[in-house]
mmCIF file of C-alpha atoms in Angstrom:
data_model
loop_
_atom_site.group_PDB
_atom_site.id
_atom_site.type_symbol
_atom_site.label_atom_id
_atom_site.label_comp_id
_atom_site.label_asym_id
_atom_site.label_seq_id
_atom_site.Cartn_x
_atom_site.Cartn_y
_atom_site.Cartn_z
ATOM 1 C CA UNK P 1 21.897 4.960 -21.250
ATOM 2 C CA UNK P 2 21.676 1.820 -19.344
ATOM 3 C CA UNK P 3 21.730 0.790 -15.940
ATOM 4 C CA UNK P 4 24.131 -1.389 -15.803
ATOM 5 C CA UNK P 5 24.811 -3.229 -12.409
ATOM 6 C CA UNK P 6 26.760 -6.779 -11.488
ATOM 7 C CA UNK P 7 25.083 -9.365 -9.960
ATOM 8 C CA UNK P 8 27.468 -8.412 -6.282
ATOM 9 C CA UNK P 9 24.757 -5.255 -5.935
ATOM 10 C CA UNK P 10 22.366 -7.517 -4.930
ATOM 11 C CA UNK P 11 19.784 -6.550 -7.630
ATOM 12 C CA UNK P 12 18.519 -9.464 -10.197
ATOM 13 C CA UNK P 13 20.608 -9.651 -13.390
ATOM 14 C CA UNK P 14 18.397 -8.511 -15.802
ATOM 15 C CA UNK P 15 18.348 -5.141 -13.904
ATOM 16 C CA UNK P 16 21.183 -3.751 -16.142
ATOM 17 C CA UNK P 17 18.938 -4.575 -18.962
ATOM 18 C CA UNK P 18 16.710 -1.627 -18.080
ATOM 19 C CA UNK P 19 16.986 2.148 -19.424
ATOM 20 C CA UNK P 20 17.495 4.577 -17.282
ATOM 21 C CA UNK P 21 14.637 6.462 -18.601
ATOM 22 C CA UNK P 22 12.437 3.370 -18.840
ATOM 23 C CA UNK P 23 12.751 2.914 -15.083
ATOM 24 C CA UNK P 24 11.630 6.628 -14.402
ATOM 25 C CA UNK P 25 8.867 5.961 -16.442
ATOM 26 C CA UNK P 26 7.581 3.292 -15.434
ATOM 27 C CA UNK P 27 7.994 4.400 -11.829
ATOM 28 C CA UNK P 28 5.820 7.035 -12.472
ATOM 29 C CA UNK P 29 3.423 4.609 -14.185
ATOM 30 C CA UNK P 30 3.387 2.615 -10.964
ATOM 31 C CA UNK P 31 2.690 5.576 -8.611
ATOM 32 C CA UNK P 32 0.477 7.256 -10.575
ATOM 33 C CA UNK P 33 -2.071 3.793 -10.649
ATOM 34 C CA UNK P 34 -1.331 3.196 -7.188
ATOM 35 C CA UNK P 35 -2.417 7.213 -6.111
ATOM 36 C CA UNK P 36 -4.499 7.963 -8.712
ATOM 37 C CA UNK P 37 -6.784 4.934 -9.914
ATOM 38 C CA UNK P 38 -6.135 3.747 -6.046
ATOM 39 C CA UNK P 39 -5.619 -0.108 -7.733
ATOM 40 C CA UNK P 40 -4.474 -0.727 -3.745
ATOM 41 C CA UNK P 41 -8.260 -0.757 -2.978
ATOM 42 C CA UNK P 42 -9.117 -3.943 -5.493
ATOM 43 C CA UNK P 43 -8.918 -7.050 -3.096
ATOM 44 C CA UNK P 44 -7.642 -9.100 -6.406
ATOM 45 C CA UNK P 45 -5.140 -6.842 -7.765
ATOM 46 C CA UNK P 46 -2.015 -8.786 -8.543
ATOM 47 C CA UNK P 47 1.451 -7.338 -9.980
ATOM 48 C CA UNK P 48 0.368 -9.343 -13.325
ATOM 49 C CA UNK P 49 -2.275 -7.567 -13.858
ATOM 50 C CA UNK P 50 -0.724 -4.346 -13.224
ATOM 51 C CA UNK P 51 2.249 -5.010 -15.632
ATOM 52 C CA UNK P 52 -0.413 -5.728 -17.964
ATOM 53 C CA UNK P 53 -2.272 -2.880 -17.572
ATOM 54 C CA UNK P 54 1.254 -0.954 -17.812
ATOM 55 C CA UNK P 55 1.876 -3.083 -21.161
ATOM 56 C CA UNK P 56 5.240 -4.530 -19.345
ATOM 57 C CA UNK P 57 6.094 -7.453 -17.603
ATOM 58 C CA UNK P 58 5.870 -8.517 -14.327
ATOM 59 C CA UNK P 59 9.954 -8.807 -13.475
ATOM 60 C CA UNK P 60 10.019 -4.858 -14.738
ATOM 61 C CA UNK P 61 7.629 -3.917 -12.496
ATOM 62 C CA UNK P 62 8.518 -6.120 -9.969
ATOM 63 C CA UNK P 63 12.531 -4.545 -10.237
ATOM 64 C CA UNK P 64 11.171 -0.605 -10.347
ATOM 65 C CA UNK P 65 8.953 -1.677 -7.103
ATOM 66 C CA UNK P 66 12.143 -3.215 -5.296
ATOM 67 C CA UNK P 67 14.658 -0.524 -6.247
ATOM 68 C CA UNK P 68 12.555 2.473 -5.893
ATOM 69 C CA UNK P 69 10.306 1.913 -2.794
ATOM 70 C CA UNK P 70 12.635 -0.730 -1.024
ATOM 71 C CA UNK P 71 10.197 -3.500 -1.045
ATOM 72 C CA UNK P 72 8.015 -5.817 -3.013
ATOM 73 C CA UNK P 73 4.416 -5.194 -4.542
ATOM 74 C CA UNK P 74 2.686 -6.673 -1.919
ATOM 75 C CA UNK P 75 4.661 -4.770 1.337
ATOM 76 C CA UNK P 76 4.178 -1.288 -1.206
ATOM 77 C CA UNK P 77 0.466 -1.728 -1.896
ATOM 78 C CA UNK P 78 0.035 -2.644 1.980
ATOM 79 C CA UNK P 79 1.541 0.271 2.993
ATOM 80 C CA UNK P 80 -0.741 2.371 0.724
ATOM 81 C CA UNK P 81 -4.304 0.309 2.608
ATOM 82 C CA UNK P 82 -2.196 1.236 5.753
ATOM 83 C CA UNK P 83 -2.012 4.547 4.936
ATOM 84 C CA UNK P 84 -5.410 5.184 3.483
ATOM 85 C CA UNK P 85 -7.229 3.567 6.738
ATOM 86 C CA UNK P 86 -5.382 5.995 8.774
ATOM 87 C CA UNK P 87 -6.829 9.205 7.093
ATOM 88 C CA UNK P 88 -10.290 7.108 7.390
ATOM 89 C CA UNK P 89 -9.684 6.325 10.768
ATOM 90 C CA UNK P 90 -8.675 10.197 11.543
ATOM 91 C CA UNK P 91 -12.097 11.154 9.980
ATOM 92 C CA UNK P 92 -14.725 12.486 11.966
ATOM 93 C CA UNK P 93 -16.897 11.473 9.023
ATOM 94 C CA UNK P 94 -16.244 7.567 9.316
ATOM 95 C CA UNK P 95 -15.671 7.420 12.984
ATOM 96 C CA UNK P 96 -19.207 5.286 13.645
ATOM 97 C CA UNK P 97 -17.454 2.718 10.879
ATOM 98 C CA UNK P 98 -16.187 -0.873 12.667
ATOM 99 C CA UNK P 99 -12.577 -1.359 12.000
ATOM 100 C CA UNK P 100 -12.895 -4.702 9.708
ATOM 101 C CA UNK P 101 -15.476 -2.404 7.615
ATOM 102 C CA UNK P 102 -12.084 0.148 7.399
ATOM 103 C CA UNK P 103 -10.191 -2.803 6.397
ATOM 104 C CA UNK P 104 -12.759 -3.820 3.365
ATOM 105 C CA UNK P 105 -12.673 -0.068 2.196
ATOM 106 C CA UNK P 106 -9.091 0.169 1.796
ATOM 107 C CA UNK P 107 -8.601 -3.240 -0.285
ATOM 108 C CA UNK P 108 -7.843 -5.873 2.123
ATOM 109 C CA UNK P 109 -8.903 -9.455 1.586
ATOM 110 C CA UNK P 110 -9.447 -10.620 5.862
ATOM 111 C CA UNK P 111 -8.855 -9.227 8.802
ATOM 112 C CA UNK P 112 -5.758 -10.755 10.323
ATOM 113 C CA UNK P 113 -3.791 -9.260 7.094
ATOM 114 C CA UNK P 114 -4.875 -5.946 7.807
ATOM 115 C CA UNK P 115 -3.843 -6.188 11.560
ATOM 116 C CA UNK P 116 -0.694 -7.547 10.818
ATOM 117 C CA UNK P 117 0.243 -4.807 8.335
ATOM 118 C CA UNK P 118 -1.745 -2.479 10.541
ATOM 119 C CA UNK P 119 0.732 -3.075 13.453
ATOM 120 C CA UNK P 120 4.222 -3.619 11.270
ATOM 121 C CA UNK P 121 3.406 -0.030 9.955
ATOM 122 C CA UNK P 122 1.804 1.983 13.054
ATOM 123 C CA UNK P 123 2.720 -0.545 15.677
ATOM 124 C CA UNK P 124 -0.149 -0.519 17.349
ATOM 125 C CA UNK P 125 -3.627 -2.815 16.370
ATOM 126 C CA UNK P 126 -5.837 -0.889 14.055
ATOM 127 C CA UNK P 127 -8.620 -0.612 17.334
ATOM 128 C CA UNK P 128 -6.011 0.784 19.667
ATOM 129 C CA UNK P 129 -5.452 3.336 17.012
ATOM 130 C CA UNK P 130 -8.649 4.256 16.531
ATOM 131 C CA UNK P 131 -9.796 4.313 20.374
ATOM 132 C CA UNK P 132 -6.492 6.964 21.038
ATOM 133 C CA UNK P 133 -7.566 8.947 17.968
ATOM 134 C CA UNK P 134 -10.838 9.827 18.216
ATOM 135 C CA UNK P 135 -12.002 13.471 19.799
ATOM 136 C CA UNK P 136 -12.122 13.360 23.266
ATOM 137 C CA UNK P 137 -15.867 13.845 23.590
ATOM 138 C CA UNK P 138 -15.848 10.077 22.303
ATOM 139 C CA UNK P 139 -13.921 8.525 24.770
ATOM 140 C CA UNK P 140 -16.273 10.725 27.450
ATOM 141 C CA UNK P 141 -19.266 9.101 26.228
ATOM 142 C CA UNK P 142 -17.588 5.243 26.146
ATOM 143 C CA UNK P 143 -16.397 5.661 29.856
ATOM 144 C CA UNK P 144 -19.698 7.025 31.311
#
């Protein structure tokens, strides 16, 4: 079974080339190296390298990324950095850590990309966030 789609859906052409079942696997393949192996933390991890480490190609992975998540590999393997920072963020464990030490943790090459994905995904900068998360014994301490 193929998915078969014309070109009016808006999806690239070679789309209805892929198998159903092909596309649910490599999905999985895609989350499960993204959640598992965490590739989102490599600063230099492109979607080449990730089809090749899938043994596909990049417009497969690139067409499972766009029609299952809604985006592209960079916006999807943002979110994830996003995502991960907050937990570290939340934790009581890493709350001494500077924010651009957060950003190198979570795979992010400078500072002004993590901000801006920072803010598209929370809207708010990733030091607000921090200062209106942490316990309130913190913010005590800071005002004295």
């Amino acid at each position: 079974m193929s998915v078969n789609h014309k070109k009016t859906d808006g999806l690239p052409i070679y789309y209805g080339n892929i198998k159903l079942d092909m596309v649910l696997d490599l999905r999985e393949k895609i989350i499960s190296a993204i959640e598992k192996r965490k590739i989102y933390r490599e600063k230099n991890y492109p979607v080449k390298q990730l089809a090749t480490d899938l043994g596909t190609n990049t417009r497969y992975v690139s067409t499972v990324i766009n029609v299952s998540f809604g985006m592209n590999y960079t916006s999807l393997i943002n979110k994830y950095r996003i995502e991960d920072a907050i937990t570290i963020l939340n934790n009581e464990k890493y709350r001494n850590l500077r924010v651009e030490d957060v950003s190198d943790m979570v795979g992010f090459s400078n500072r002004q990309s993590f901000y801006t994905s920072f803010q598209r995904v929370t809207g708010m900068t990733p030091k607000t966030y921090k200062r209106l998360n942490q316990p309130s014994g913190d913010l005590k301490k800071k005002k004295k």
